Amino acid sequence: MSIESIKAREILDSRGNPTLEVEVWTSEGMFSAKVPSGASTGIHEAFELRDGDKSRYFGYGVLNAIVNVNNLISPTLKGMRVDNQKAIDDKMIELDGTKNKSKLGSNAIVGVSMAVARAAASIKGVPLYRYISQLAGNGNIRLPVPCFNVINGGKHAGNRLPFQEFMLVPIGAPNFKEALRYGSEVYHSLKEIIKERYGLDATNVGDEGGFAPNITSPEEALTLLVDAINHSGYQDVIKIGIDSAASEFWNPKTSKYDMDFKNIGSSHLKSSLNSGEQLMSKYLEILKKYPIAFFEDPFGEDDWENHAKITSEVGNKIQIIGDDLLCTNPERIKKAISQKTVNSLLLKINQIGTLTETIEAAKLAKDAGWGCLVSHRSGETDDHFIADLVVGLGTGEIKSGAPCRFERLSKYNRLMKIEEELEKVHRSNGNLFEYAGDEFYHF
């Protein structure tokens, strides 16, 4: 089945900003994908093409990216077989001709790449996750541990909390369906605790469905989570993940990490300025007091030294995950492997721009003995591609926000459906699959 034409249109994501929906047309019908977009983005990510026309969507329009899909990518890929994913992705990279996909825009390229994969899975008569597992050469089909972002700070919230995400990680659940239930129950317990302590307005939800109470320290957030976990009776099965997004509070003028970076007034706390060594001490104290599963982006996106130090110190106990540091970029991943900078990869398909490169990044992590956390973006759609991606790659962990807001739940609901499908296959022919559980940290 060959590509007949490709069409893109402008739609809105969950934050009300423009993004692309891409349709790949074949003789067998149309297959589409919707492109996510990040708010907290690393400087080493593939280039997301925006129009820059301030009179329209404040410059965030994607009409130029749409033109690139319709007028450049479509005629170039016309006639290519949809089941030749690598050739299609390579052709788009060649057409773009830049190191970071800045000519066509990674948002244009990734939408086509995702839609092509859906078309190929259809002609092969297999679910998307099966097709991705075939592309990756992965025989380890398993359901991931969900990581629910339930307390927001950093760039995602209006409070003074410096760290960006605090997540529930139900590693002790027996299966994905129960993990989702555990997370939902703790989420609702947390809402009641926050309402009681901080008032009803503190239970409004942010971009990813998490709460943003008026708190300032990571310890306050962690105490809230522990109280909610204990109240729900899951203290032995749920751990906590932290995404510091430390690049957001790195101050290049002072060469310090500013834990009060959102307070720019006269009341700014000078004592909030931390060296890398001081911030490391804070993480080690947190690890002693709370049931931590991982630290994500504990230091800035170019702070290789301190990432390596914390990995050396505690990497045998928890995951140290690179997001802004690595940007799903195979070259940066290779450097991190050689320097033992982190022990896990955050995988975002739109960070690198094609499914082929995403699979390559995951393989590098796997071969290095790392973990790999598949991730959504803060600007999402109802497209649940990453649910099939995480199962197909078998990475064992996914974060897609809180168990709230439909663009987040679409991924979790898709994973429940996949689990049902795999259970039926297991009953009929004995093919094994598993829930990653406490083995989530490697694949």
Tab-separated table of C-alpha atoms in Angstrom:
chain	number	residue	atom	x	y	z
A	1	MET	CA	0.000	0.000	0.000
A	2	SER	CA	1.522	3.273	-1.154
A	3	ILE	CA	1.042	6.869	-0.116
A	4	GLU	CA	-1.316	8.738	-2.429
A	5	SER	CA	-1.284	12.086	-0.655
A	6	ILE	CA	-0.666	13.701	2.723
A	7	LYS	CA	-2.668	16.566	4.159
A	8	ALA	CA	-2.209	18.609	7.334
A	9	ARG	CA	-4.546	20.978	9.111
A	10	GLU	CA	-4.317	23.296	12.102
A	11	ILE	CA	-6.091	22.168	15.273
A	12	LEU	CA	-5.812	23.194	18.934
A	13	ASP	CA	-4.066	21.223	21.653
A	14	SER	CA	-5.074	20.885	25.310
A	15	ARG	CA	-3.577	24.278	26.184
A	16	GLY	CA	-5.528	26.006	23.423
A	17	ASN	CA	-2.474	26.458	21.211
A	18	PRO	CA	-2.276	25.492	17.538
A	19	THR	CA	-0.804	22.163	16.487
A	20	LEU	CA	-1.067	19.870	13.474
A	21	GLU	CA	-3.293	16.984	12.540
A	22	VAL	CA	-1.787	14.998	9.676
A	23	GLU	CA	-3.697	12.662	7.348
A	24	VAL	CA	-1.946	10.056	5.192
A	25	TRP	CA	-4.175	8.919	2.322
A	26	THR	CA	-3.778	5.507	0.692
A	27	SER	CA	-5.868	3.202	-1.493
A	28	GLU	CA	-7.044	1.563	1.731
A	29	GLY	CA	-8.221	4.788	3.340
A	30	MET	CA	-6.978	7.605	5.565
A	31	PHE	CA	-4.768	7.339	8.653
A	32	SER	CA	-4.138	10.304	10.926
A	33	ALA	CA	-2.030	11.559	13.813
A	34	LYS	CA	-2.139	14.621	16.057
A	35	VAL	CA	1.067	16.290	17.190
A	36	PRO	CA	1.805	17.121	20.861
A	37	SER	CA	3.769	20.171	22.024
A	38	GLY	CA	5.813	20.915	25.139
A	39	ALA	CA	5.809	23.946	27.452
A	40	SER	CA	9.031	23.101	29.271
A	41	THR	CA	11.287	22.371	26.295
A	42	GLY	CA	14.986	21.648	26.133
A	43	ILE	CA	17.244	23.755	23.933
A	44	HIS	CA	18.540	20.580	22.278
A	45	GLU	CA	15.126	19.397	21.058
A	46	ALA	CA	14.257	19.171	17.383
A	47	PHE	CA	12.861	22.476	16.123
A	48	GLU	CA	9.129	23.050	16.428
A	49	LEU	CA	8.124	25.364	13.569
A	50	ARG	CA	5.799	28.232	14.554
A	51	ASP	CA	4.655	31.053	12.266
A	52	GLY	CA	5.800	33.976	14.431
A	53	ASP	CA	2.878	36.116	13.193
A	54	LYS	CA	1.920	37.991	16.384
A	55	SER	CA	-1.440	38.995	14.904
A	56	ARG	CA	-2.520	35.355	14.890
A	57	TYR	CA	-2.448	33.049	17.923
A	58	PHE	CA	0.259	35.326	19.399
A	59	GLY	CA	2.747	33.921	16.906
A	60	TYR	CA	2.066	30.264	17.727
A	61	GLY	CA	0.276	29.372	14.492
A	62	VAL	CA	1.505	26.400	12.439
A	63	LEU	CA	0.416	27.383	8.941
A	64	ASN	CA	3.992	27.275	7.628
A	65	ALA	CA	4.408	23.740	8.942
A	66	ILE	CA	1.157	22.803	7.219
A	67	VAL	CA	2.432	24.225	3.926
A	68	ASN	CA	5.558	22.107	4.349
A	69	VAL	CA	3.492	18.950	4.789
A	70	ASN	CA	1.112	19.669	1.926
A	71	ASN	CA	3.532	21.133	-0.610
A	72	LEU	CA	6.918	19.558	0.190
A	73	ILE	CA	6.553	16.334	2.169
A	74	SER	CA	3.440	15.029	0.388
A	75	PRO	CA	4.797	15.086	-3.190
A	76	THR	CA	8.176	13.760	-1.998
A	77	LEU	CA	6.659	10.722	-0.258
A	78	LYS	CA	3.955	10.033	-2.850
A	79	GLY	CA	4.230	6.459	-4.120
A	80	MET	CA	6.366	5.205	-1.198
A	81	ARG	CA	5.115	2.126	0.632
A	82	VAL	CA	3.773	2.898	4.095
A	83	ASP	CA	5.388	-0.225	5.534
A	84	ASN	CA	8.873	1.124	4.845
A	85	GLN	CA	9.031	3.345	7.933
A	86	LYS	CA	12.771	3.924	7.948
A	87	ALA	CA	12.914	4.891	4.280
A	88	ILE	CA	10.076	7.368	4.760
A	89	ASP	CA	11.604	8.893	7.886
A	90	ASP	CA	15.031	9.079	6.243
A	91	LYS	CA	13.529	10.751	3.185
A	92	MET	CA	11.947	13.466	5.349
A	93	ILE	CA	15.222	14.019	7.196
A	94	GLU	CA	16.999	14.312	3.847
A	95	LEU	CA	14.345	16.731	2.529
A	96	ASP	CA	14.737	18.882	5.630
A	97	GLY	CA	18.518	18.918	5.403
A	98	THR	CA	19.172	20.526	8.796
A	99	LYS	CA	20.557	19.071	12.005
A	100	ASN	CA	17.485	19.939	14.098
A	101	LYS	CA	14.691	19.738	11.487
A	102	SER	CA	14.355	23.524	11.418
A	103	LYS	CA	13.457	23.772	7.716
A	104	LEU	CA	10.319	21.620	7.655
A	105	GLY	CA	9.698	21.668	11.409
A	106	SER	CA	9.795	18.612	13.656
A	107	ASN	CA	6.067	19.092	14.247
A	108	ALA	CA	5.443	18.606	10.515
A	109	ILE	CA	7.750	15.599	10.237
A	110	VAL	CA	6.608	13.734	13.363
A	111	GLY	CA	2.929	13.958	12.443
A	112	VAL	CA	3.648	12.276	9.108
A	113	SER	CA	5.861	9.641	10.737
A	114	MET	CA	3.169	8.701	13.268
A	115	ALA	CA	0.360	8.579	10.687
A	116	VAL	CA	2.467	6.404	8.345
A	117	ALA	CA	3.002	3.895	11.172
A	118	ARG	CA	-0.744	3.684	11.736
A	119	ALA	CA	-1.287	3.028	8.033
A	120	ALA	CA	1.343	0.286	7.979
A	121	ALA	CA	-0.116	-1.439	11.045
A	122	SER	CA	-3.503	-1.443	9.337
A	123	ILE	CA	-2.308	-3.101	6.131
A	124	LYS	CA	-0.457	-5.717	8.148
A	125	GLY	CA	-3.612	-6.401	10.133
A	126	VAL	CA	-1.975	-5.934	13.515
A	127	PRO	CA	-2.471	-3.414	16.350
A	128	LEU	CA	-0.115	-0.451	16.288
A	129	TYR	CA	1.810	-1.723	19.325
A	130	ARG	CA	2.515	-5.027	17.525
A	131	TYR	CA	3.789	-3.187	14.467
A	132	ILE	CA	6.055	-0.989	16.599
A	133	SER	CA	7.394	-4.074	18.393
A	134	GLN	CA	8.222	-5.568	14.975
A	135	LEU	CA	10.018	-2.388	13.882
A	136	ALA	CA	12.006	-2.398	17.122
A	137	GLY	CA	12.727	-6.132	17.052
A	138	ASN	CA	11.187	-6.375	20.504
A	139	GLY	CA	9.572	-9.579	21.708
A	140	ASN	CA	8.998	-8.352	25.246
A	141	ILE	CA	5.410	-7.117	25.135
A	142	ARG	CA	4.452	-5.718	28.523
A	143	LEU	CA	2.180	-3.135	30.104
A	144	PRO	CA	3.883	-0.121	31.683
A	145	VAL	CA	3.763	1.300	35.173
A	146	PRO	CA	1.895	4.628	34.886
A	147	CYS	CA	3.481	7.689	36.497
A	148	PHE	CA	0.728	10.139	37.466
A	149	ASN	CA	1.700	13.801	37.719
A	150	VAL	CA	-0.573	14.911	40.566
A	151	ILE	CA	1.196	17.944	42.077
A	152	ASN	CA	2.493	20.666	39.765
A	153	GLY	CA	5.134	23.311	40.262
A	154	GLY	CA	7.857	24.866	38.145
A	155	LYS	CA	6.833	26.229	34.773
A	156	HIS	CA	3.567	24.269	34.896
A	157	ALA	CA	2.052	26.141	37.857
A	158	GLY	CA	1.553	29.597	39.368
A	159	ASN	CA	2.778	28.670	42.845
A	160	ARG	CA	6.364	29.132	44.068
A	161	LEU	CA	7.138	25.395	44.116
A	162	PRO	CA	10.386	25.042	42.112
A	163	PHE	CA	10.183	21.383	41.039
A	164	GLN	CA	7.847	20.824	38.112
A	165	GLU	CA	6.182	17.440	38.701
A	166	PHE	CA	5.487	15.100	41.598
A	167	MET	CA	4.228	11.713	40.440
A	168	LEU	CA	2.572	8.616	41.858
A	169	VAL	CA	4.302	5.420	40.674
A	170	PRO	CA	2.224	2.290	41.551
A	171	ILE	CA	4.939	-0.323	41.088
A	172	GLY	CA	3.230	-2.812	43.416
A	173	ALA	CA	-0.010	-3.136	41.463
A	174	PRO	CA	-0.738	-6.574	39.953
A	175	ASN	CA	-1.663	-5.205	36.511
A	176	PHE	CA	-2.188	-1.957	34.628
A	177	LYS	CA	-5.916	-1.736	35.314
A	178	GLU	CA	-5.347	-1.922	39.054
A	179	ALA	CA	-2.442	0.533	38.833
A	180	LEU	CA	-4.798	3.029	37.220
A	181	ARG	CA	-7.355	2.435	39.971
A	182	TYR	CA	-4.745	2.920	42.698
A	183	GLY	CA	-3.621	6.169	41.101
A	184	SER	CA	-7.156	7.471	40.710
A	185	GLU	CA	-8.046	6.703	44.325
A	186	VAL	CA	-4.935	8.421	45.689
A	187	TYR	CA	-5.576	11.370	43.363
A	188	HIS	CA	-9.043	11.861	44.853
A	189	SER	CA	-7.728	11.432	48.399
A	190	LEU	CA	-5.090	14.034	47.625
A	191	LYS	CA	-7.761	16.427	46.399
A	192	GLU	CA	-9.631	16.182	49.687
A	193	ILE	CA	-6.452	16.667	51.732
A	194	ILE	CA	-5.453	19.734	49.699
A	195	LYS	CA	-8.959	21.194	49.997
A	196	GLU	CA	-8.880	20.737	53.764
A	197	ARG	CA	-5.423	22.299	54.209
A	198	TYR	CA	-5.309	24.971	51.508
A	199	GLY	CA	-8.890	25.681	50.483
A	200	LEU	CA	-11.125	24.728	47.578
A	201	ASP	CA	-9.380	26.959	45.034
A	202	ALA	CA	-6.162	24.965	45.583
A	203	THR	CA	-7.808	21.958	43.899
A	204	ASN	CA	-7.978	23.588	40.476
A	205	VAL	CA	-5.991	21.486	38.013
A	206	GLY	CA	-3.124	22.474	35.736
A	207	ASP	CA	-2.191	21.593	32.169
A	208	GLU	CA	-1.556	17.947	33.016
A	209	GLY	CA	-4.365	17.473	35.521
A	210	GLY	CA	-2.287	17.898	38.660
A	211	PHE	CA	-3.003	20.196	41.578
A	212	ALA	CA	-0.993	23.340	42.286
A	213	PRO	CA	-1.585	24.286	45.936
A	214	ASN	CA	0.124	27.366	47.359
A	215	ILE	CA	3.234	25.597	48.604
A	216	THR	CA	6.884	26.540	48.200
A	217	SER	CA	9.037	23.551	49.095
A	218	PRO	CA	9.412	20.044	47.647
A	219	GLU	CA	9.042	18.634	51.147
A	220	GLU	CA	5.533	20.089	51.447
A	221	ALA	CA	4.534	18.421	48.182
A	222	LEU	CA	6.059	15.116	49.188
A	223	THR	CA	4.328	15.162	52.574
A	224	LEU	CA	0.997	15.725	50.844
A	225	LEU	CA	1.621	12.739	48.585
A	226	VAL	CA	2.681	10.446	51.417
A	227	ASP	CA	-0.406	11.437	53.418
A	228	ALA	CA	-2.686	10.736	50.432
A	229	ILE	CA	-0.982	7.400	49.722
A	230	ASN	CA	-1.288	6.337	53.368
A	231	HIS	CA	-4.910	7.508	53.572
A	232	SER	CA	-5.696	5.302	50.569
A	233	GLY	CA	-3.892	2.300	52.044
A	234	TYR	CA	-1.245	2.001	49.318
A	235	GLN	CA	1.889	2.857	51.286
A	236	ASP	CA	3.518	-0.453	50.345
A	237	VAL	CA	2.775	-0.337	46.616
A	238	ILE	CA	3.128	3.285	45.447
A	239	LYS	CA	6.385	5.209	45.194
A	240	ILE	CA	7.007	8.805	44.122
A	241	GLY	CA	8.753	10.230	41.077
A	242	ILE	CA	10.075	13.797	40.854
A	243	ASP	CA	10.694	15.806	37.688
A	244	SER	CA	12.670	18.827	38.843
A	245	ALA	CA	13.028	20.319	35.325
A	246	ALA	CA	16.081	22.018	36.840
A	247	SER	CA	16.960	23.862	33.637
A	248	GLU	CA	14.004	26.118	34.390
A	249	PHE	CA	15.526	27.355	37.653
A	250	TRP	CA	19.176	27.418	36.603
A	251	ASN	CA	20.375	31.024	36.733
A	252	PRO	CA	23.275	31.578	34.294
A	253	LYS	CA	24.031	34.998	35.784
A	254	THR	CA	24.806	33.555	39.199
A	255	SER	CA	25.685	30.014	38.039
A	256	LYS	CA	23.294	28.787	40.731
A	257	TYR	CA	20.036	26.879	40.927
A	258	ASP	CA	17.367	29.317	42.128
A	259	MET	CA	14.711	27.499	44.171
A	260	ASP	CA	12.668	30.716	44.368
A	261	PHE	CA	12.969	31.552	40.666
A	262	LYS	CA	9.279	32.367	40.186
A	263	ASN	CA	9.380	35.086	42.829
A	264	ILE	CA	10.986	38.030	41.021
A	265	GLY	CA	9.962	40.710	43.526
A	266	SER	CA	11.794	42.252	46.462
A	267	SER	CA	10.786	39.281	48.634
A	268	HIS	CA	12.903	36.902	46.576
A	269	LEU	CA	14.853	34.625	48.903
A	270	LYS	CA	18.586	34.974	48.318
A	271	SER	CA	19.026	31.852	50.428
A	272	SER	CA	17.236	29.964	47.637
A	273	LEU	CA	20.360	30.097	45.421
A	274	ASN	CA	22.034	26.692	45.409
A	275	SER	CA	25.232	25.377	43.914
A	276	GLY	CA	25.081	21.987	42.217
A	277	GLU	CA	26.606	20.456	45.346
A	278	GLN	CA	23.969	22.062	47.587
A	279	LEU	CA	21.147	20.895	45.325
A	280	MET	CA	22.634	17.406	45.369
A	281	SER	CA	22.471	17.449	49.180
A	282	LYS	CA	18.775	18.346	49.015
A	283	TYR	CA	18.089	15.371	46.748
A	284	LEU	CA	19.955	13.014	49.048
A	285	GLU	CA	17.964	14.253	52.057
A	286	ILE	CA	14.704	13.761	50.118
A	287	LEU	CA	15.782	10.229	49.212
A	288	LYS	CA	16.371	9.400	52.884
A	289	LYS	CA	12.933	10.628	53.995
A	290	TYR	CA	10.549	9.664	51.168
A	291	PRO	CA	9.812	6.584	48.983
A	292	ILE	CA	11.411	7.885	45.789
A	293	ALA	CA	11.394	5.886	42.538
A	294	PHE	CA	13.257	8.390	40.370
A	295	PHE	CA	14.628	11.888	39.891
A	296	GLU	CA	14.102	13.321	36.405
A	297	ASP	CA	16.208	16.257	35.218
A	298	PRO	CA	17.674	16.884	38.694
A	299	PHE	CA	20.173	19.317	37.158
A	300	GLY	CA	20.327	21.593	34.121
A	301	GLU	CA	20.280	20.449	30.517
A	302	ASP	CA	24.048	20.943	30.093
A	303	ASP	CA	25.125	20.066	33.628
A	304	TRP	CA	26.713	16.743	32.736
A	305	GLU	CA	28.999	16.805	35.774
A	306	ASN	CA	26.331	16.926	38.477
A	307	HIS	CA	24.112	14.427	36.673
A	308	ALA	CA	27.053	12.032	36.685
A	309	LYS	CA	27.720	12.684	40.373
A	310	ILE	CA	24.173	11.913	41.512
A	311	THR	CA	24.046	8.830	39.261
A	312	SER	CA	27.271	7.584	40.804
A	313	GLU	CA	25.910	8.296	44.296
A	314	VAL	CA	22.405	6.789	44.112
A	315	GLY	CA	21.997	5.296	40.628
A	316	ASN	CA	22.122	1.795	42.109
A	317	LYS	CA	18.990	2.586	44.141
A	318	ILE	CA	16.767	4.731	41.894
A	319	GLN	CA	16.459	5.969	38.335
A	320	ILE	CA	18.177	9.186	37.319
A	321	ILE	CA	16.302	10.157	34.162
A	322	GLY	CA	17.574	12.480	31.459
A	323	ASP	CA	14.982	14.560	29.608
A	324	ASP	CA	16.275	18.047	28.753
A	325	LEU	CA	19.792	16.637	29.055
A	326	LEU	CA	19.170	14.038	26.311
A	327	CYS	CA	16.126	15.225	24.299
A	328	THR	CA	15.640	11.695	22.861
A	329	ASN	CA	18.704	12.485	20.728
A	330	PRO	CA	20.841	9.427	19.914
A	331	GLU	CA	24.078	11.442	19.868
A	332	ARG	CA	23.474	12.910	23.328
A	333	ILE	CA	22.393	9.485	24.602
A	334	LYS	CA	25.665	7.946	23.375
A	335	LYS	CA	27.619	10.650	25.189
A	336	ALA	CA	25.649	10.044	28.404
A	337	ILE	CA	26.252	6.300	28.166
A	338	SER	CA	30.003	6.752	27.724
A	339	GLN	CA	30.211	9.257	30.611
A	340	LYS	CA	27.740	7.363	32.875
A	341	THR	CA	25.791	10.592	33.248
A	342	VAL	CA	22.332	9.085	33.938
A	343	ASN	CA	20.832	5.608	34.007
A	344	SER	CA	17.491	6.223	32.284
A	345	LEU	CA	16.047	7.986	29.252
A	346	LEU	CA	12.882	10.042	28.975
A	347	LEU	CA	11.484	9.208	25.541
A	348	LYS	CA	9.402	11.810	23.663
A	349	ILE	CA	8.718	11.151	20.001
A	350	ASN	CA	8.278	14.831	19.114
A	351	GLN	CA	11.590	15.706	20.781
A	352	ILE	CA	13.522	13.967	18.002
A	353	GLY	CA	10.910	14.029	15.221
A	354	THR	CA	10.518	10.538	13.716
A	355	LEU	CA	9.462	7.099	14.899
A	356	THR	CA	12.664	5.567	13.483
A	357	GLU	CA	14.898	7.848	15.566
A	358	THR	CA	12.700	7.266	18.623
A	359	ILE	CA	13.175	3.512	18.292
A	360	GLU	CA	16.915	4.013	17.848
A	361	ALA	CA	17.028	6.065	21.056
A	362	ALA	CA	15.120	3.383	22.986
A	363	LYS	CA	17.444	0.666	21.681
A	364	LEU	CA	20.495	2.608	22.827
A	365	ALA	CA	18.986	2.900	26.308
A	366	LYS	CA	18.133	-0.785	26.383
A	367	ASP	CA	21.567	-1.905	25.230
A	368	ALA	CA	23.133	0.252	27.947
A	369	GLY	CA	21.022	-1.409	30.632
A	370	TRP	CA	19.115	1.817	31.237
A	371	GLY	CA	15.453	2.366	31.998
A	372	CYS	CA	13.213	4.250	29.558
A	373	LEU	CA	10.194	6.351	30.538
A	374	VAL	CA	7.875	7.128	27.592
A	375	SER	CA	6.330	10.562	27.992
A	376	HIS	CA	3.501	12.812	26.834
A	377	ARG	CA	3.855	16.613	26.509
A	378	SER	CA	2.070	19.376	28.413
A	379	GLY	CA	0.257	20.386	25.218
A	380	GLU	CA	-1.558	17.179	24.275
A	381	THR	CA	-4.429	15.922	22.115
A	382	ASP	CA	-6.700	12.898	22.312
A	383	ASP	CA	-4.216	10.958	20.159
A	384	HIS	CA	-3.028	7.921	22.142
A	385	PHE	CA	-0.045	6.949	19.968
A	386	ILE	CA	2.365	6.835	22.933
A	387	ALA	CA	0.254	4.145	24.628
A	388	ASP	CA	0.976	1.794	21.723
A	389	LEU	CA	4.562	3.033	21.613
A	390	VAL	CA	5.344	2.131	25.230
A	391	VAL	CA	3.831	-1.351	24.872
A	392	GLY	CA	5.517	-1.970	21.527
A	393	LEU	CA	8.924	-0.970	22.869
A	394	GLY	CA	8.319	-2.799	26.161
A	395	THR	CA	9.984	-0.021	28.160
A	396	GLY	CA	7.794	-0.656	31.195
A	397	GLU	CA	6.931	2.911	32.240
A	398	ILE	CA	4.889	5.833	30.936
A	399	LYS	CA	3.925	9.274	32.174
A	400	SER	CA	0.846	10.921	30.751
A	401	GLY	CA	-0.268	13.282	33.487
A	402	ALA	CA	-2.835	12.850	36.236
A	403	PRO	CA	-5.813	10.470	36.016
A	404	CYS	CA	-7.817	13.535	34.979
A	405	ARG	CA	-8.483	15.480	31.728
A	406	PHE	CA	-9.429	13.507	28.673
A	407	GLU	CA	-6.258	14.141	26.666
A	408	ARG	CA	-4.367	12.416	29.514
A	409	LEU	CA	-6.898	9.662	30.099
A	410	SER	CA	-7.020	8.759	26.402
A	411	LYS	CA	-3.565	7.192	26.820
A	412	TYR	CA	-4.444	5.370	30.034
A	413	ASN	CA	-7.778	4.150	28.645
A	414	ARG	CA	-6.012	2.884	25.522
A	415	LEU	CA	-3.583	0.950	27.727
A	416	MET	CA	-6.467	-0.725	29.546
A	417	LYS	CA	-7.870	-1.784	26.184
A	418	ILE	CA	-4.491	-3.149	25.094
A	419	GLU	CA	-4.262	-5.103	28.349
A	420	GLU	CA	-7.668	-6.665	27.621
A	421	GLU	CA	-6.555	-7.594	24.099
A	422	LEU	CA	-3.374	-9.210	25.390
A	423	GLU	CA	-5.299	-11.144	28.037
A	424	LYS	CA	-7.561	-12.583	25.319
A	425	VAL	CA	-4.559	-13.575	23.204
A	426	HIS	CA	-2.939	-15.185	26.239
A	427	ARG	CA	-6.059	-17.221	26.988
A	428	SER	CA	-6.351	-18.404	23.387
A	429	ASN	CA	-2.756	-19.310	22.532
A	430	GLY	CA	-0.688	-18.893	25.670
A	431	ASN	CA	1.395	-15.948	24.489
A	432	LEU	CA	2.854	-14.309	27.563
A	433	PHE	CA	2.754	-10.650	28.518
A	434	GLU	CA	3.341	-8.916	31.804
A	435	TYR	CA	2.829	-5.758	33.830
A	436	ALA	CA	6.248	-4.228	34.439
A	437	GLY	CA	5.627	-3.577	38.146
A	438	ASP	CA	8.768	-3.330	40.246
A	439	GLU	CA	10.834	-4.309	37.172
A	440	PHE	CA	9.898	-1.021	35.493
A	441	TYR	CA	13.423	0.375	35.711
A	442	HIS	CA	14.879	-1.796	32.956
A	443	PHE	CA	13.623	-3.498	29.800
